[in-house]
Short mmCIF file of C-alpha atoms in Angstrom, two decimals:
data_model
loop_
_atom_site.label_atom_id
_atom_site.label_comp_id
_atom_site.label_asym_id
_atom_site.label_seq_id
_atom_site.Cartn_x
_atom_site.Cartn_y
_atom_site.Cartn_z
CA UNK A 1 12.54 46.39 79.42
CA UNK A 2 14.63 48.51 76.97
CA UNK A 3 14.47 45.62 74.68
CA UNK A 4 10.95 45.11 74.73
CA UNK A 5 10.25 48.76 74.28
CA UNK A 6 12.38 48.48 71.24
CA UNK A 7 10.89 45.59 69.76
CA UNK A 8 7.15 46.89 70.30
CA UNK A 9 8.43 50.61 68.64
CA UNK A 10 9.84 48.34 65.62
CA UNK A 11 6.26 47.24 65.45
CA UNK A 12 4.39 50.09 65.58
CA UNK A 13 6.82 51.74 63.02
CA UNK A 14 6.23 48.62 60.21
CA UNK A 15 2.52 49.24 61.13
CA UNK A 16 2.22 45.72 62.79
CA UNK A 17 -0.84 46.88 64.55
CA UNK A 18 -3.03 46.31 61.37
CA UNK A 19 -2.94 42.37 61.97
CA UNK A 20 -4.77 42.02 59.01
CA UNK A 21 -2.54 43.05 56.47
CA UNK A 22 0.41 41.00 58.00
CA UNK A 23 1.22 37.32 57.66
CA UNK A 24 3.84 36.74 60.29
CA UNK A 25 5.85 34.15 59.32
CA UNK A 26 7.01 32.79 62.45
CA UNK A 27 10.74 30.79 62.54
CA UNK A 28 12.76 29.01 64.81
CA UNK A 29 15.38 25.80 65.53
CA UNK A 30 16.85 24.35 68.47
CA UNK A 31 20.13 22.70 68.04
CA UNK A 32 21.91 20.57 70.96
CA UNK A 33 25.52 19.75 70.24
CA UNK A 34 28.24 17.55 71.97
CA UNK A 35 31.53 18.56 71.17
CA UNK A 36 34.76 17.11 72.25
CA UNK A 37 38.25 18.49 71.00
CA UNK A 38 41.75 17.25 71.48
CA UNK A 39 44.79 18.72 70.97
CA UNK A 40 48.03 16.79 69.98
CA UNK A 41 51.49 18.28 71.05
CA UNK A 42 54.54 17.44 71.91
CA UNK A 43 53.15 16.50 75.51
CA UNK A 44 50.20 14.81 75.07
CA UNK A 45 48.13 14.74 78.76
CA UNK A 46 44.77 15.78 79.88
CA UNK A 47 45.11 19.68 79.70
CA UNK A 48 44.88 19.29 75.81
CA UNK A 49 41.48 17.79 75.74
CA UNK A 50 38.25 19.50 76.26
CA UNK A 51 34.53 17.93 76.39
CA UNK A 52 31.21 20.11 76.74
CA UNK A 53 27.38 20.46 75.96
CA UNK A 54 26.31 23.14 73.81
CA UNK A 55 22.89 24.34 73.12
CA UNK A 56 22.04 27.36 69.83
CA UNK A 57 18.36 28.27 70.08
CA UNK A 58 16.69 31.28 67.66
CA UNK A 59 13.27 32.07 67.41
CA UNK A 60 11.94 35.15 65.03
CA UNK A 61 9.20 36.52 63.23
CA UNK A 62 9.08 37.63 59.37
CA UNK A 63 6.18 39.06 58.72
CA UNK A 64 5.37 40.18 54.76
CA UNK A 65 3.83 43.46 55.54
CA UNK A 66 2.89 44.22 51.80
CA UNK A 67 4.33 43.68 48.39
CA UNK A 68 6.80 45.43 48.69
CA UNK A 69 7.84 45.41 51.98
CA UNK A 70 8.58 42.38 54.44
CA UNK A 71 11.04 42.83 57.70
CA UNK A 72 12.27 40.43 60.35
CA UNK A 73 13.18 40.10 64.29
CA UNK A 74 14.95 37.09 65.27
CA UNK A 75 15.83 36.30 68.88
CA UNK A 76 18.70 33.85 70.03
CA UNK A 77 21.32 32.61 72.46
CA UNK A 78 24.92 33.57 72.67
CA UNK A 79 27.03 35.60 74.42
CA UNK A 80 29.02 38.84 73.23
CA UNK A 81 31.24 36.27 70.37
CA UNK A 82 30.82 37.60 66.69
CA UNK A 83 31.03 34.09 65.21
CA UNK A 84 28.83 31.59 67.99
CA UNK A 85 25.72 31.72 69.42
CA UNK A 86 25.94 28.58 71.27
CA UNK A 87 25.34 28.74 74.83
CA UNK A 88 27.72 26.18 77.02
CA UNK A 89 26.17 24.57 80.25
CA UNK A 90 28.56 25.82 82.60
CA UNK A 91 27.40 27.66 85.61
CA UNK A 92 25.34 25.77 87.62
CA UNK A 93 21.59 26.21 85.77
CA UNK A 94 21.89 30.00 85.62
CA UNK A 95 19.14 31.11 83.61
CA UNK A 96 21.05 32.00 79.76
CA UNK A 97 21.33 35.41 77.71
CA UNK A 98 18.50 35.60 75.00
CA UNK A 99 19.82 38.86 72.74
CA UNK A 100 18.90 40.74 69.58
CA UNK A 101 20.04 38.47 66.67
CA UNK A 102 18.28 39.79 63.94
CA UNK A 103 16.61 43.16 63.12
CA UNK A 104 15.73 44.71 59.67
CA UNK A 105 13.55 46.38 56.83
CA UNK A 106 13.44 44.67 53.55
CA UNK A 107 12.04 46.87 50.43
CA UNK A 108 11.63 45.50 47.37
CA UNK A 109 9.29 48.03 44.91
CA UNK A 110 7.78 46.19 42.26
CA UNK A 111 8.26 49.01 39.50
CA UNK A 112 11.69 46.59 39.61
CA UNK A 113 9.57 43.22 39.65
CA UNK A 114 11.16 42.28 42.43
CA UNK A 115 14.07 41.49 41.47
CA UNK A 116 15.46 44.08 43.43
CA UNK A 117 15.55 44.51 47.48
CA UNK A 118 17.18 46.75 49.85
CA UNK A 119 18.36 46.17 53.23
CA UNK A 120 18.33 48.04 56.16
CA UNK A 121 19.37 46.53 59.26
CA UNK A 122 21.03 43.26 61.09
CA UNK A 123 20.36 40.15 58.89
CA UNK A 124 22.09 36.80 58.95
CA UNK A 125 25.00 36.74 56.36
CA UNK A 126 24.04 33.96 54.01
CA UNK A 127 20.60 36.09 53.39
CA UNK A 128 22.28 39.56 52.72
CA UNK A 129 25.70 37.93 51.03
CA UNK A 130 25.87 35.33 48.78
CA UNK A 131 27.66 32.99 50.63
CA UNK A 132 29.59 29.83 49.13
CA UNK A 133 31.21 28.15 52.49
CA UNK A 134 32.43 29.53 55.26
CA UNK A 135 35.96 30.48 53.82
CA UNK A 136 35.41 33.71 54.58
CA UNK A 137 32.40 34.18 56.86
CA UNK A 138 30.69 32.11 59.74
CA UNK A 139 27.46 30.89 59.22
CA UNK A 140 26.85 32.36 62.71
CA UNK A 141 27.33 36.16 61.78
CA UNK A 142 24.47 38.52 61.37
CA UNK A 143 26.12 41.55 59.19
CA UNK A 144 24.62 45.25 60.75
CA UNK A 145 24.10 47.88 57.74
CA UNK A 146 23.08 48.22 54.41
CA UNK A 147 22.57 46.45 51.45
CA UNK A 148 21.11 46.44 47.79
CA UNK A 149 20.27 43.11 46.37
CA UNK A 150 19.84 42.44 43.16
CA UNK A 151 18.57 38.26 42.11
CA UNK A 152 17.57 37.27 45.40
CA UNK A 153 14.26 36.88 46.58
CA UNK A 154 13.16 37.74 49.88
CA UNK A 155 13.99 34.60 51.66
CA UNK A 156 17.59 35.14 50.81
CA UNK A 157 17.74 32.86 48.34
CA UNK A 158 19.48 33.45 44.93
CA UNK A 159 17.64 32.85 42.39
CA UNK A 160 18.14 31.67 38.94
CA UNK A 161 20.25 33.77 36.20
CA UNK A 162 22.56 37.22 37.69
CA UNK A 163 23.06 37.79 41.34
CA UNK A 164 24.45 40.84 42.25
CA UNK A 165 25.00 42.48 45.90
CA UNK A 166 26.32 45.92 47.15
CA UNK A 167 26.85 46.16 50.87
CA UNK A 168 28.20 48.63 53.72
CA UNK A 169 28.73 46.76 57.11
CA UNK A 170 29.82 48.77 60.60
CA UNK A 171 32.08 46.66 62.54
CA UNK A 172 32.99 49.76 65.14
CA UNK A 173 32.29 53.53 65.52
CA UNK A 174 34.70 55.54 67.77
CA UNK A 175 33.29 58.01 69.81
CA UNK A 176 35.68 60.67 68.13
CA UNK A 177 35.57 63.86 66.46
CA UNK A 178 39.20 64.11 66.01
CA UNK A 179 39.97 61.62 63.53
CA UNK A 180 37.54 59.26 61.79
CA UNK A 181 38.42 55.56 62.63
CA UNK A 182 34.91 53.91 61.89
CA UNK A 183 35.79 50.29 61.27
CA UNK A 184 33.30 48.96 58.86
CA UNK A 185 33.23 46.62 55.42
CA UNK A 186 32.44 47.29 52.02
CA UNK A 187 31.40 44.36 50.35
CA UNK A 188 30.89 44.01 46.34
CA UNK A 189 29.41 40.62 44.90
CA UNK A 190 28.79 38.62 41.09
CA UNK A 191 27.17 35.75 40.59
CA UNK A 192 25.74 33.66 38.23
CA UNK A 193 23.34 30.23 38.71
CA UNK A 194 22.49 28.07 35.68
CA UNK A 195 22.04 25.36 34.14
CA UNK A 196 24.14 22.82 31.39
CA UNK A 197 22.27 19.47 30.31
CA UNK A 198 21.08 17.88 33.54
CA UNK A 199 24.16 19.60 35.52
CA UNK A 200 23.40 22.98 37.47
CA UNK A 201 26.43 25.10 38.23
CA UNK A 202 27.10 28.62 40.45
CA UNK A 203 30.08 31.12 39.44
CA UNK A 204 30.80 33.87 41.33
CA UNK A 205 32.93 36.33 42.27
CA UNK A 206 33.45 38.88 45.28
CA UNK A 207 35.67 41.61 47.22
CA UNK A 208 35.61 42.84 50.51
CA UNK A 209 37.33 46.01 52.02
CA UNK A 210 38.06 45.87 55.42
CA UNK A 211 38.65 49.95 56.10
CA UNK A 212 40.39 50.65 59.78
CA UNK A 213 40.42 47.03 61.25
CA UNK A 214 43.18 47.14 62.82
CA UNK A 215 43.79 46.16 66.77
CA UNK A 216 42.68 50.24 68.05
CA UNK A 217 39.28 48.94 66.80
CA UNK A 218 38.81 45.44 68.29
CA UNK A 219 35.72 45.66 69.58
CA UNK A 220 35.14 42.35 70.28
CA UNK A 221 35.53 40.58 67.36
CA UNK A 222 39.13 40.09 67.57
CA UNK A 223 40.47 37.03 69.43
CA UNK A 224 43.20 37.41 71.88
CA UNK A 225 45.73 35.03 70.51
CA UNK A 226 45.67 36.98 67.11
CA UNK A 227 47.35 40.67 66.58
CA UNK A 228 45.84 42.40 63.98
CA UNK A 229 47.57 45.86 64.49
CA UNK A 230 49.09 47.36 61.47
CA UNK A 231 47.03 44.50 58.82
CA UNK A 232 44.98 45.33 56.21
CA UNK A 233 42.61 43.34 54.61
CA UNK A 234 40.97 43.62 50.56
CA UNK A 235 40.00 40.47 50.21
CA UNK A 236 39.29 39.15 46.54
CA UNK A 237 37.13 35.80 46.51
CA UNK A 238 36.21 33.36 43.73
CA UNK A 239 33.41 30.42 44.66
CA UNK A 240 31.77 27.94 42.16
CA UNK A 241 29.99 24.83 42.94
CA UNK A 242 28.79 22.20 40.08
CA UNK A 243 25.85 19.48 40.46
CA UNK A 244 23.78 16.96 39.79
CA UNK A 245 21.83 13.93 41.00
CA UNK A 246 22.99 10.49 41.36
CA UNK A 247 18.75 9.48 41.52
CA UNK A 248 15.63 11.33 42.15
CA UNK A 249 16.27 11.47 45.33
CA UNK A 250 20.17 11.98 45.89
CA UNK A 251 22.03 14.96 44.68
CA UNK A 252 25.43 15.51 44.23
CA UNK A 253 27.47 18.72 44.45
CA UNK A 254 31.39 19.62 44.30
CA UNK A 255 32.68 23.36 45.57
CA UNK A 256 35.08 25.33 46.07
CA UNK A 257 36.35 28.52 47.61
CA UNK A 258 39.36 30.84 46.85
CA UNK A 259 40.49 34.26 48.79
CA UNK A 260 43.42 36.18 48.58
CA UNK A 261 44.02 39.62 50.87
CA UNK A 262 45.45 41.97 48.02
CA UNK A 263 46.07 44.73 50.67
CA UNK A 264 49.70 45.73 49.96
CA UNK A 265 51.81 46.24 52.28
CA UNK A 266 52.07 50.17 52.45
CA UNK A 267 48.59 49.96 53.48
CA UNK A 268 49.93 48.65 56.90
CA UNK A 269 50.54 50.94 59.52
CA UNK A 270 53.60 49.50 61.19
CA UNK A 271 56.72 47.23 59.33
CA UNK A 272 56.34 44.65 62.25
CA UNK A 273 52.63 43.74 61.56
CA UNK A 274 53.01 44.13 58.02
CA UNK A 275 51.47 41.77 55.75
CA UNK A 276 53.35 38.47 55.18
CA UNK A 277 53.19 38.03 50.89
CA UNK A 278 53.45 34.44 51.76
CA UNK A 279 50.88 34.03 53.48
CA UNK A 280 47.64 35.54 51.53
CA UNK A 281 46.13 33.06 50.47
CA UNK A 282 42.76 30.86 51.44
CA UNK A 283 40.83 27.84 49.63
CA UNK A 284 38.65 25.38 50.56
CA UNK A 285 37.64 22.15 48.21
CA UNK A 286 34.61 19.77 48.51
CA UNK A 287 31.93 17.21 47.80
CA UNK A 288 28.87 16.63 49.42
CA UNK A 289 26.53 13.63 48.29
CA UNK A 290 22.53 13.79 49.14
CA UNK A 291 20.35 16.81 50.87
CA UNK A 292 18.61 15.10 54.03
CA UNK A 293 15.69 17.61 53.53
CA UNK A 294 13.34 14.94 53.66
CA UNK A 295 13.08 12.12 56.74
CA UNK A 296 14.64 9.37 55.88
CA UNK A 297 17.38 10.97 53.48
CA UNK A 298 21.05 11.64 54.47
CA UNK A 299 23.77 13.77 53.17
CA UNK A 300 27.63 13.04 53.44
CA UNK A 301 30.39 15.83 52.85
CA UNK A 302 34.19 16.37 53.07
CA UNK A 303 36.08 19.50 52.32
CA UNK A 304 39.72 20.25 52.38
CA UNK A 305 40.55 23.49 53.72
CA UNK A 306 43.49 25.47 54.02
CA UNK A 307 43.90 29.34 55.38
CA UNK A 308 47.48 31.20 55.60
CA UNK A 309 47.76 33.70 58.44
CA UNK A 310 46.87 36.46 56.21
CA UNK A 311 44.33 35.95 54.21
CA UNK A 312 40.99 36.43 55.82
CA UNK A 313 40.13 37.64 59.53
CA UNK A 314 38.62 36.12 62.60
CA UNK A 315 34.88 36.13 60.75
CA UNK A 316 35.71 33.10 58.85
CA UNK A 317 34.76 29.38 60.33
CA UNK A 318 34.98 29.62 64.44
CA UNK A 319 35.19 25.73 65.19
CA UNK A 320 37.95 24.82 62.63
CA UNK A 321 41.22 25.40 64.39
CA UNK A 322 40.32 26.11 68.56
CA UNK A 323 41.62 29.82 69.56
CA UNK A 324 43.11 30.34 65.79
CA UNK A 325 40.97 30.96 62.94
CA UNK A 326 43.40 31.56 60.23
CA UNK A 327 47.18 29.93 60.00
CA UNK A 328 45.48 26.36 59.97
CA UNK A 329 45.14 23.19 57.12
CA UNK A 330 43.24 20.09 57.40
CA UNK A 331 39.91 18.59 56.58
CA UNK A 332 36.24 18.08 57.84
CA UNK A 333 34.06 15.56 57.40
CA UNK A 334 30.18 15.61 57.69
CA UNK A 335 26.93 13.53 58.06
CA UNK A 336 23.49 14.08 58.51
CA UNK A 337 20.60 11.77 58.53
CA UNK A 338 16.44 13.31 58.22
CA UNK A 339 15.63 11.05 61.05
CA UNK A 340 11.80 12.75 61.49
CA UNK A 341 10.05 15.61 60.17
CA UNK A 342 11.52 18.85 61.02
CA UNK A 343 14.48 16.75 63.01
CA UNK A 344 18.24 16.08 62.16
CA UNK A 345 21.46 14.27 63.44
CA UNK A 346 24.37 15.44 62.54
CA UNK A 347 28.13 14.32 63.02
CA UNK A 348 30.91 16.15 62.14
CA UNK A 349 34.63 14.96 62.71
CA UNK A 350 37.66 18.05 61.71
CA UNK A 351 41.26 18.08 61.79
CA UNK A 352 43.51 20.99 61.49
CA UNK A 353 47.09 21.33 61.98
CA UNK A 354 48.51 24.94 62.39
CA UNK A 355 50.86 26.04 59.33
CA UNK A 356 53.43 27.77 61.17
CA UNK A 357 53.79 25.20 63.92
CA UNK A 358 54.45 21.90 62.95
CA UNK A 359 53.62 19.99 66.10
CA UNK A 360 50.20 20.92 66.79
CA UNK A 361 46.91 19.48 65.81
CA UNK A 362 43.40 20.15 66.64
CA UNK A 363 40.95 17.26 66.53
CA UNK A 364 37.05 18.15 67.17
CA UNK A 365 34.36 16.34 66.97
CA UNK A 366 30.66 17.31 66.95
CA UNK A 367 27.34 15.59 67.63
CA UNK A 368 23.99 17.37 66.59
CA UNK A 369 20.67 17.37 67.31
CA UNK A 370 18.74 20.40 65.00
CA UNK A 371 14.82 20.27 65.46
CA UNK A 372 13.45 23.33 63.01
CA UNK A 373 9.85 24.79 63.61
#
């Protein structure tokens, strides 16, 4: 009840009760995956291998209230993980968690043309960031704060020409008036999209401070298998992306992805968690061939990725490497056929070995069904 009470006071706030004036803008997918991982070691037997179903469901509304003003409310599955919101068939056909995924207030006065909007709110990361790959974020996240947005429309979308974003993110507020420990992120972003001959190109550049994450604030965002007590983070990224088309109808486009945590290491708050110098750095390479937007088209994609222990947290990529999100190299390969409107298969094959341990591997594999509506 709490949640519908908060939903319907959202509404009456945004002045949804003048129907008239509101086109709604209703959203949603549905995605069933099959995933199967495997882990090789020096003792290779059936404890190593996992196989389950997975379903990710969201459903919201984005109404454009005026001009200037459009919000959103998105509903989904998951449990309390910052970087999923799958939902594994487990327990026996227990009815599964539908939670808040998305809630926010997008203002965008046209004395500015539009060209500028500000945030208030949760909204998924790839619409409030300008977001590359997930190097540094999960697709999955929904970032809670604020934000001013500068190039993008109100979709999310960059748009042609400067891209520009200012953000403040709270990860975790402690209920203290002794000493301020509020974990949150400030997040700074450049970009620029244009255009050389028939070849359309993205160039960008970002940094994020990560101010008191640190293991007192761990919320739930931090998994057990990684200690982050004492570790700073400042991460400086570069992304760029260049493309074309093969014909009409099949685009091409190579990217890439580099991070490097420039906290140094009297920002740590303990020698034995200190930051390792050796092991800042992140980067991620690829090429993807076609767009599947249409039915009947496909897209294929491979990346190379590799991600020292240091140099980005836990909200980067949760499939890649099982338990560990960071200390892991390897590759992933992709492909997606349109196979109906609105409907998508998807396969995805990656393998990661762990830096620091040289006799481990992770294989997944992933099998997708996505129906949008």
């Amino acid at each position: 009840m709490k949640k519908v009470a908060l939903l319907v006071g959202l509404a009456a706030a945004l002045g949804f009760n003048n129907a008239e004036a509101v086109d709604w803008n209703w959203k949603g997918d549905i995605r069933y995956r099959y995933e199967s991982t495997f882990k090789d070691t020096d003792a290779n037997d059936d404890e190593h291998s996992r196989d389950r179903h997975r379903m990710r469901v969201r459903i919201g509304v984005y109404p454009w209230i005026n001009e200037e003003l459009s919000a959103g409310v998105q509903l989904s599955t998951g449990g309390n993980e910052t970087t999923s919101r799958n939902e594994t068939f487990d327990d026996a056909f227990i009815s599964d968690d539908i939670k808040l995924n998305e809630a926010f207030v997008d203002y965008h006065p046209m004395f500015l043309d539009g060209q500028v909007n500000v945030l208030l709110g949760k909204r998924d990361v790839a619409k409030t960031l300008i977001v590359a790959k997930d190097l540094v974020w999960d697709s999955d996240i929904t970032l809670e704060g604020a934000t001013l947005q500068y190039g993008k429309d109100a979709d999310g979308k960059e748009k042609d020409g400067i891209n520009a974003v200012v953000g403040y993110y709270a990860l975790n507020e402690v209920n203290s008036t002794a000493n301020e420990q509020d974990a949150y992120i400030f997040a700074g972003q450049l970009a620029y999209n244009g255009e050389i001959s028939d070849f359309g190109y993205t160039l960008g550049a970002a940094y994020y401070d990560y101010v008191n994450f640190d293991y007192q604030n761990a919320g739930s965002i931090y998994k057990p298998t990684f200690d982050y007590r004492g570790k700073d983070f400042n991460i400086f990224e570069l992304f760029a992306s260049v493309g074309g088309s093969i014909t009409e109808t099949l685009p091409w486009k190579v990217y890439g992805q580099y991070a490097f945590n420039n906290a140094s290491e009297d920002d740590s708050r303990s020698d034995r968690y200190a930051i390792d110098d050796d092991k800042r750095d992140a980067y991620l390479v690829g090429l993807q061939i076609g767009n599947a937007k249409n039915p009947g088209q496909w897209s294929l994609s491979g990346e190379y990725v590799s991600i020292e222990r240091d140099a980005v947290t836990v909200l980067t990529d949760s499939d890649r490497n099982g338990a560990s999100s960071t200390d892991l190299e390897g590759f992933k390969l992709n492909a997606t056929y349109h196979l109906v409107q609105n409907m998508t298969l998807g396969a995805t094959y990656m393998n990661f070995n762990q830096i620091d341990v040289d006799d481990t591997a992770n294989h997944l594999f992933q099998a997708d069904v996505v129906v949008k509506f």
